[in-house]
Coordinates of C-alpha atoms and ligand atoms in Angstrom, one line a residue:
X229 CA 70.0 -46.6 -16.6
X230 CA 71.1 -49.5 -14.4
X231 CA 74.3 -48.5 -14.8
X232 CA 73.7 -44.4 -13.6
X233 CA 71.9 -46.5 -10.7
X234 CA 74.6 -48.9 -9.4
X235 CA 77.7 -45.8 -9.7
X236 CA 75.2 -43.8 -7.6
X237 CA 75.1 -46.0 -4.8
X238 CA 78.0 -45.3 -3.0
X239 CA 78.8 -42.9 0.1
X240 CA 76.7 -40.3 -1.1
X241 CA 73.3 -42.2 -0.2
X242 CA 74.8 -41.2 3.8
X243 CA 73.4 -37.4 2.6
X244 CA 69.7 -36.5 1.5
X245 CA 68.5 -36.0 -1.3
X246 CA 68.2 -32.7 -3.1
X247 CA 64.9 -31.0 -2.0
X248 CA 64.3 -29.8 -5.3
X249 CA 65.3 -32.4 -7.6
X250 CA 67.1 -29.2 -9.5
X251 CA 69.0 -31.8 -12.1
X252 CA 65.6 -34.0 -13.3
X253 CA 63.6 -31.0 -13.3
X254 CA 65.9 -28.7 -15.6
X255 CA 66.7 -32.4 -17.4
X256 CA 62.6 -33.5 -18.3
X257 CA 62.2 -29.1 -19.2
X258 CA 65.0 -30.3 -21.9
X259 CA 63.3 -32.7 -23.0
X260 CA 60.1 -31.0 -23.3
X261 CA 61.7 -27.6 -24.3
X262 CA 60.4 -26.3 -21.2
X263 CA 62.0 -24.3 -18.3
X264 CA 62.5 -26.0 -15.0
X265 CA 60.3 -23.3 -13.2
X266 CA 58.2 -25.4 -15.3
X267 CA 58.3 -28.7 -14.1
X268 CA 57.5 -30.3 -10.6
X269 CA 59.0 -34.4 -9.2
X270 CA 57.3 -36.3 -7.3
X271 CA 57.3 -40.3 -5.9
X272 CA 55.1 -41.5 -8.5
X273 CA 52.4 -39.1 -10.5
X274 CA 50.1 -40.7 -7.7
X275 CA 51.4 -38.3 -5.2
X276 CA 52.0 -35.2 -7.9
X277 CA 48.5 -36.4 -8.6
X278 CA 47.3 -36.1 -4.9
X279 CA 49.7 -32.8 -4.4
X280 CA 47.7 -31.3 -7.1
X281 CA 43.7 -31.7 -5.9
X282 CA 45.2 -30.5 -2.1
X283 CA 46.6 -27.3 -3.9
X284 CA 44.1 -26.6 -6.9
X285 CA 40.9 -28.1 -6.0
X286 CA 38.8 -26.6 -3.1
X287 CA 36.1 -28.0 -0.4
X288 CA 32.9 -26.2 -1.2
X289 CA 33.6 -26.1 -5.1
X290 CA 32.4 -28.8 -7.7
X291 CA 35.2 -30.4 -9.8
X292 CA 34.3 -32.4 -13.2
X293 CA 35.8 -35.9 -14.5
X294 CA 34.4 -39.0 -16.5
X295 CA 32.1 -41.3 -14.8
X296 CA 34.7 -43.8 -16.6
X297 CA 38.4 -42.8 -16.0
X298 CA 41.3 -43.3 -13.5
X299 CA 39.9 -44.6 -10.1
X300 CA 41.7 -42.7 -8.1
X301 CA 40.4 -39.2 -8.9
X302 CA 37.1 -39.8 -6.6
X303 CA 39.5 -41.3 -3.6
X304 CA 41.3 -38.1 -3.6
X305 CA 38.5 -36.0 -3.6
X306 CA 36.8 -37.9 -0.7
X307 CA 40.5 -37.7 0.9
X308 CA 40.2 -34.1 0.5
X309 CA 36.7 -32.9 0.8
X310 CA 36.6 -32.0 -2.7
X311 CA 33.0 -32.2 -4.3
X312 CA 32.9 -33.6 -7.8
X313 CA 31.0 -34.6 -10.3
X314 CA 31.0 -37.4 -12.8
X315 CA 30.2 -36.3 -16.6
X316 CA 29.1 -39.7 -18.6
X317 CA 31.3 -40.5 -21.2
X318 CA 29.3 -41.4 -24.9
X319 CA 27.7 -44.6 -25.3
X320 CA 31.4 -45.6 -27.1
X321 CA 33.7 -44.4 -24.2
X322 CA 34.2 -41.1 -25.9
X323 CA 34.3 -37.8 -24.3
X324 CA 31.6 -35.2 -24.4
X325 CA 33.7 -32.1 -25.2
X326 CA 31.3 -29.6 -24.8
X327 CA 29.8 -30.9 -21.3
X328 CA 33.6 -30.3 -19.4
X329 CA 33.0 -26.4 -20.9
X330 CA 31.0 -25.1 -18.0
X331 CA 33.2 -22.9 -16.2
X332 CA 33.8 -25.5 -13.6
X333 CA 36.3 -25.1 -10.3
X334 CA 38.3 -27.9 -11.6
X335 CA 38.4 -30.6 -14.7
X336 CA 40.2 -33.7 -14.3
X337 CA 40.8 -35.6 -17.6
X338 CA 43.3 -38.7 -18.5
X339 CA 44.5 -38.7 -21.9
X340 CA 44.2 -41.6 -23.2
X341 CA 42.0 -42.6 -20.9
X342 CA 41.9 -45.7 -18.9
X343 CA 41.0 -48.3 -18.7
X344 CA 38.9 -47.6 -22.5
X345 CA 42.7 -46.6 -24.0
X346 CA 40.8 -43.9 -25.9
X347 CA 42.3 -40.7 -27.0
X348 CA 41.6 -37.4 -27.7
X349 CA 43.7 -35.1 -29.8
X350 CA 45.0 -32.1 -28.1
X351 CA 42.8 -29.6 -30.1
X352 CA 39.7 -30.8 -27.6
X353 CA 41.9 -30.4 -24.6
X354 CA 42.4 -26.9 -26.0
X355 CA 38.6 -26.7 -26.2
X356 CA 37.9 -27.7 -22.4
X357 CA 40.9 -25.2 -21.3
X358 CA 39.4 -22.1 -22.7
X359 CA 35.6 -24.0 -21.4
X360 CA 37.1 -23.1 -18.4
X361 CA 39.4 -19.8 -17.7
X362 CA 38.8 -19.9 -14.4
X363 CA 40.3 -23.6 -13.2
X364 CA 43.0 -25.7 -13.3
X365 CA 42.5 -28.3 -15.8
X366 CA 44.2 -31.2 -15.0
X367 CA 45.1 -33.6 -17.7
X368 CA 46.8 -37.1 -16.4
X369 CA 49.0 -38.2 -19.8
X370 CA 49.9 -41.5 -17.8
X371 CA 49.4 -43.5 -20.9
X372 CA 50.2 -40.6 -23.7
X373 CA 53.7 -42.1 -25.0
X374 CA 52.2 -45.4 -26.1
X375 CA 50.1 -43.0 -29.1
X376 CA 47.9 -40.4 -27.6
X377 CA 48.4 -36.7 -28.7
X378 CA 50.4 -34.7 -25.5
X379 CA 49.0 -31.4 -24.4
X380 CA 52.5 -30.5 -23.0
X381 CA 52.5 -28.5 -26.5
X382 CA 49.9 -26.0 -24.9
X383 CA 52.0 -25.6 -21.4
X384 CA 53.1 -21.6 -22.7
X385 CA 50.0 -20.5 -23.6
X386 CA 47.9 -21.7 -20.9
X387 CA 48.1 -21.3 -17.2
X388 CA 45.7 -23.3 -16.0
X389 CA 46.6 -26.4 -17.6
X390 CA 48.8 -28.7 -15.9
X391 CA 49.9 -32.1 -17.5
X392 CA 50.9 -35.0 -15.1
X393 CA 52.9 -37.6 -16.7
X394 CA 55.0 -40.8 -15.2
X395 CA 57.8 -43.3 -15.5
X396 CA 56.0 -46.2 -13.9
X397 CA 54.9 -47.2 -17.8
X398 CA 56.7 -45.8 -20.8
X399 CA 59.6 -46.1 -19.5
X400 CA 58.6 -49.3 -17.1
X401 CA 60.2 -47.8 -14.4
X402 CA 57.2 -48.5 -11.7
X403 CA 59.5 -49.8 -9.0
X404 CA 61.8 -46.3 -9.2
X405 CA 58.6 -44.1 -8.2
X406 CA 59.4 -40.9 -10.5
X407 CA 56.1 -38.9 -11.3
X408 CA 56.1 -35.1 -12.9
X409 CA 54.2 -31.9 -13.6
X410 CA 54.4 -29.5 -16.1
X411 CA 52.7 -26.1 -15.9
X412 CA 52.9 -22.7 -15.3
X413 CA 55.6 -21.4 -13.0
X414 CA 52.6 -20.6 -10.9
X415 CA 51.1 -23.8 -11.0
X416 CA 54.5 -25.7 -10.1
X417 CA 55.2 -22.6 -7.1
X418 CA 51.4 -24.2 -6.0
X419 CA 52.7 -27.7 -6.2
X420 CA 56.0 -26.7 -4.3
X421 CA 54.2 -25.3 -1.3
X422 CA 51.9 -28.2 -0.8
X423 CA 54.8 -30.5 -1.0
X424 CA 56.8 -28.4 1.4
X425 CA 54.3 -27.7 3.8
X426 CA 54.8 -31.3 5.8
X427 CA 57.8 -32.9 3.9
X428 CA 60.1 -31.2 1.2
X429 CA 62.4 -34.4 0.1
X430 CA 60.8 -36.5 -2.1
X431 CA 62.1 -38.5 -4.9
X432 CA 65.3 -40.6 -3.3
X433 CA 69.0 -40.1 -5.1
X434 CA 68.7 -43.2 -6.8
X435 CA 65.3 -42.8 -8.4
X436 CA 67.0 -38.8 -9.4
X437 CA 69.7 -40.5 -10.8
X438 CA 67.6 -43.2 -12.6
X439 CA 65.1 -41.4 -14.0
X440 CA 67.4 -38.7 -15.2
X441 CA 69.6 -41.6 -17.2
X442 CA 66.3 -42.9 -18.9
X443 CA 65.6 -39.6 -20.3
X444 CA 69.5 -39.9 -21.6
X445 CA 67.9 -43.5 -23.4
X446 CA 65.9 -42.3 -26.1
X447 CA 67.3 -44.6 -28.3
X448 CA 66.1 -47.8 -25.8
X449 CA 62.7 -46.1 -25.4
X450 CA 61.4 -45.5 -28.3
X451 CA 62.4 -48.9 -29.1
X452 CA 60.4 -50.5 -26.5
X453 CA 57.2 -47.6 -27.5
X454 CA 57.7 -49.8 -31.0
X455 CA 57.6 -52.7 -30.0
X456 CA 54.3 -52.5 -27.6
X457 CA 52.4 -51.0 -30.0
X458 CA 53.1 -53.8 -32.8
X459 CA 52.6 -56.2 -30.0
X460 CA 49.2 -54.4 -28.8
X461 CA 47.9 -54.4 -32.9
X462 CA 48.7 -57.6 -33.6
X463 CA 47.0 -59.0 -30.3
X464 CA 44.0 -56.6 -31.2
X465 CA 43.9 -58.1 -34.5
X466 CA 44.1 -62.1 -33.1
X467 CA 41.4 -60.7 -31.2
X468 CA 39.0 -59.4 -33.4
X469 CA 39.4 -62.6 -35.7
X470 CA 38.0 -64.3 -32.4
X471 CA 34.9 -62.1 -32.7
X472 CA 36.3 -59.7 -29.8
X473 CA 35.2 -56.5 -30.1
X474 CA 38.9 -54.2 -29.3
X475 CA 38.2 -50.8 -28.5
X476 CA 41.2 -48.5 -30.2
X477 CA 43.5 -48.0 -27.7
X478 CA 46.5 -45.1 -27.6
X479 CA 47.8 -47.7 -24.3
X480 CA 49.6 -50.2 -23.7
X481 CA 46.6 -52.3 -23.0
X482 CA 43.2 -52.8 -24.7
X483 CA 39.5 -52.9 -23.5
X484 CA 38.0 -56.3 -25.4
X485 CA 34.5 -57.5 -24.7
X486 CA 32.8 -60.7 -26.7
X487 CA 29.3 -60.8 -27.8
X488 CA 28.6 -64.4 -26.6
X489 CA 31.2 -64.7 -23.9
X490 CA 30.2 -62.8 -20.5
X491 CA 33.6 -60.7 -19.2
X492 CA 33.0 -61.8 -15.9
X493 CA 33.1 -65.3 -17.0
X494 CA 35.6 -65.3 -19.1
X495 CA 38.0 -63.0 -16.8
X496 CA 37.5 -66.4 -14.1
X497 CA 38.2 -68.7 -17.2
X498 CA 41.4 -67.1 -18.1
X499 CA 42.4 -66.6 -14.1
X500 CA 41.8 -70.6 -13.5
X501 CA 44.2 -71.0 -16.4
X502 CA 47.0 -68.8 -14.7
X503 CA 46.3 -65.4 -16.6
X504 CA 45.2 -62.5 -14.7
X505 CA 43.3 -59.4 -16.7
X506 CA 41.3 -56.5 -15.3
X507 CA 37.6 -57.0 -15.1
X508 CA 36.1 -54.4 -13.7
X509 CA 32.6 -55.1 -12.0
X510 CA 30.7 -51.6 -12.5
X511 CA 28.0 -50.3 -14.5
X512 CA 28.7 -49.5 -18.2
X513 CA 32.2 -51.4 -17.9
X514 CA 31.3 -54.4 -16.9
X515 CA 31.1 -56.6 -20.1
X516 CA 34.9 -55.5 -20.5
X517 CA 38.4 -57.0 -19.7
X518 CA 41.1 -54.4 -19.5
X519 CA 44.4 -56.5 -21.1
X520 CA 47.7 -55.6 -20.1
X521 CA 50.2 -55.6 -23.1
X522 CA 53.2 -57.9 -22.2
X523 CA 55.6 -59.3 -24.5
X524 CA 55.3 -61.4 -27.8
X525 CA 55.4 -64.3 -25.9
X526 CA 53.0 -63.7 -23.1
X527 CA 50.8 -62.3 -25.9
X528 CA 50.6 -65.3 -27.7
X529 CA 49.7 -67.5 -24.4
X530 CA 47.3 -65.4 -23.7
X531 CA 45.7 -65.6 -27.3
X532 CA 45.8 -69.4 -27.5
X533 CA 44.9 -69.8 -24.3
X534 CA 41.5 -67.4 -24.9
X535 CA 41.5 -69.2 -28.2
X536 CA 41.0 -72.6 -26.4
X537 CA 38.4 -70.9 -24.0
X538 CA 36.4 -70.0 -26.4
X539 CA 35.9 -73.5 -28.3
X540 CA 35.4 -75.2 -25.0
X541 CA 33.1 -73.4 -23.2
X542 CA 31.3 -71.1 -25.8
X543 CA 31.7 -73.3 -28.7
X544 CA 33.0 -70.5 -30.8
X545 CA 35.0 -72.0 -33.5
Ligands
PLP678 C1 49.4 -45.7 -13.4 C2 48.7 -44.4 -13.4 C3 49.0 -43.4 -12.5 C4 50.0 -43.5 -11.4 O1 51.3 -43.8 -11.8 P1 52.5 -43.8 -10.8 O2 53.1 -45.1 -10.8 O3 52.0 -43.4 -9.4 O4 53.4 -42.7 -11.4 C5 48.3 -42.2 -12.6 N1 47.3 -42.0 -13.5 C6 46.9 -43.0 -14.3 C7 45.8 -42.8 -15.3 C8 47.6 -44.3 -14.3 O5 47.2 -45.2 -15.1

């Protein structure tokens, strides 16, 4: 991948890119046994993401998502003067199926969701599509390669589903800013003329070029998919013998909370100590610490040093 990167900077980076990104698209339909009408690149699934609520979500027309998911969904409907509203996940993070089947004018749902890590399996996404005919249903799979079930499977028999995905974190390619679609040729003709209407080149030659040569890897990523999830079980396992509660997590990170030591407390313990995790200070969330998976060793710092924690300031043996 570094490799494909360094031969493509050369002379060529004096011309644009292509406008259509024709090679990654008909490469990731490959992948997917898809057809590139099929697929849709963007810098990041943050702007697919934002691409998609300016072209199939509408001022004036109510738009479901999980009180508890990605935070960005309610910054792009304020962006865009999209109403919503937020259906409350189950008292454990889980998603009320039946409640996103109301015939809404949108549903946003990421699977797994973050930052619980909980999945669902695609046969309830297939439930909230046909809940609602008349929508796009958007489903984010940011997370999906680390063990959730992908609803790219259901891209031919429904048009108005359209699954985001990204590179930024299966394939740890944040810095090359390579986000896609996948959907109905309509939906990805939608996409095209929101993209086109104020600027049609996007993702740079070397991110092309990059991303396309990761999808060439599979050998590489599905050894590094291996090797976070063994290091996410095993941490979830230190953890529980600590008396953490570890949610089940289809991510590569887990939601942990402690009956005796506060999350807000020990996310400052940690922090003073030179470990940063996610605490998150709103309602339902906020006995939680969202816990990046990095690698064996970072892991086991972070255990010991929660370990340690623990005995000194909760006396927990
Ligand atoms: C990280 C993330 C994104 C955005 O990823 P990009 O780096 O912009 O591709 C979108 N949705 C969810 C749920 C994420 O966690």
């Amino acid at each position: 991948m570094l490799e494909a990167i360094k031969a493509a900077a050369d002379k060529n980076l004096r011309l644009y890119p292509d406008p259509e990104a024709a090679s990654l698209c008909s490469a990731i339909a490959n992948y997917y046994g898809l057809a590139s009408e099929q697929v849709f690149v963007g810098n990041g699934s943050d702007e697919v993401l934002a691409f998609a609520f300016q072209a199939f979500f509408s001022p004036g027309k109510t738009i479901v998502f999980p009180d508890i998911t990605y935070t960005f969904y309610p910054v792009y409907c304020q962006f865009y003067d999209i109403p919503y509203r937020e259906i409350p996940l189950t008292e454990y993070f889980n998603l009320p199926v039946q409640e996103f089947c109301g015939d809404y004018a949108g549903v946003v749902l990421a699977n797994p969701n973050a930052p619980t890590g909980k999945s669902v399996p695609v046969c309830k996404i297939r439930t909230v599509l046909e809940g609602n005919p008349n929508c796009v249903v958007l489903v984010d799979e940011a997370y999906v390669d680390f063990g959730g079930d992908s609803a790219v499977s259901l891209v031919d028999s429904y048009k108005n589903l359209l699954v985001v995905k990204t590179m930024s974190k299966s394939r740890s390619l944040a810095g090359l800013r390579v986000g896609y679609a996948m959907g109905d040729a309509d939906l990805i003709a939608g996409l095209n003329c929101v993209k086109n209407s104020f600027n049609s080149y996007t993702v740079d030659r070397l991110a092309l070029v990059g991303a396309e040569a990761s999808l060439r890897d599979e050998a590489y990523y599905r050894a590094m998919l291996a090797k976070v999830s063994l290091v996410r079980n095993h941490t979830a396992s230190r953890l529980k013998s600590m008396g953490f509660c570890v949610m089940e997590s289809s991510a590569n990170f887990i939601f942990i909370s402690h009956k005796r030591a506060p999350a807000r407390s020990l996310y400052q313990d940690l922090r003073d100590r030179g470990i940063l995790v996610r605490y998150f200070n709103r309602p339902k969330i906020d006995n939680y610490l969202r816990v990046t998976i990095g690698t064996e060793e970072e892991m086991d710092t972070f255990c010991k040093t929660i370990q340690e924690v623990l005995e000194v300031n909760y006396h927990e043996v």
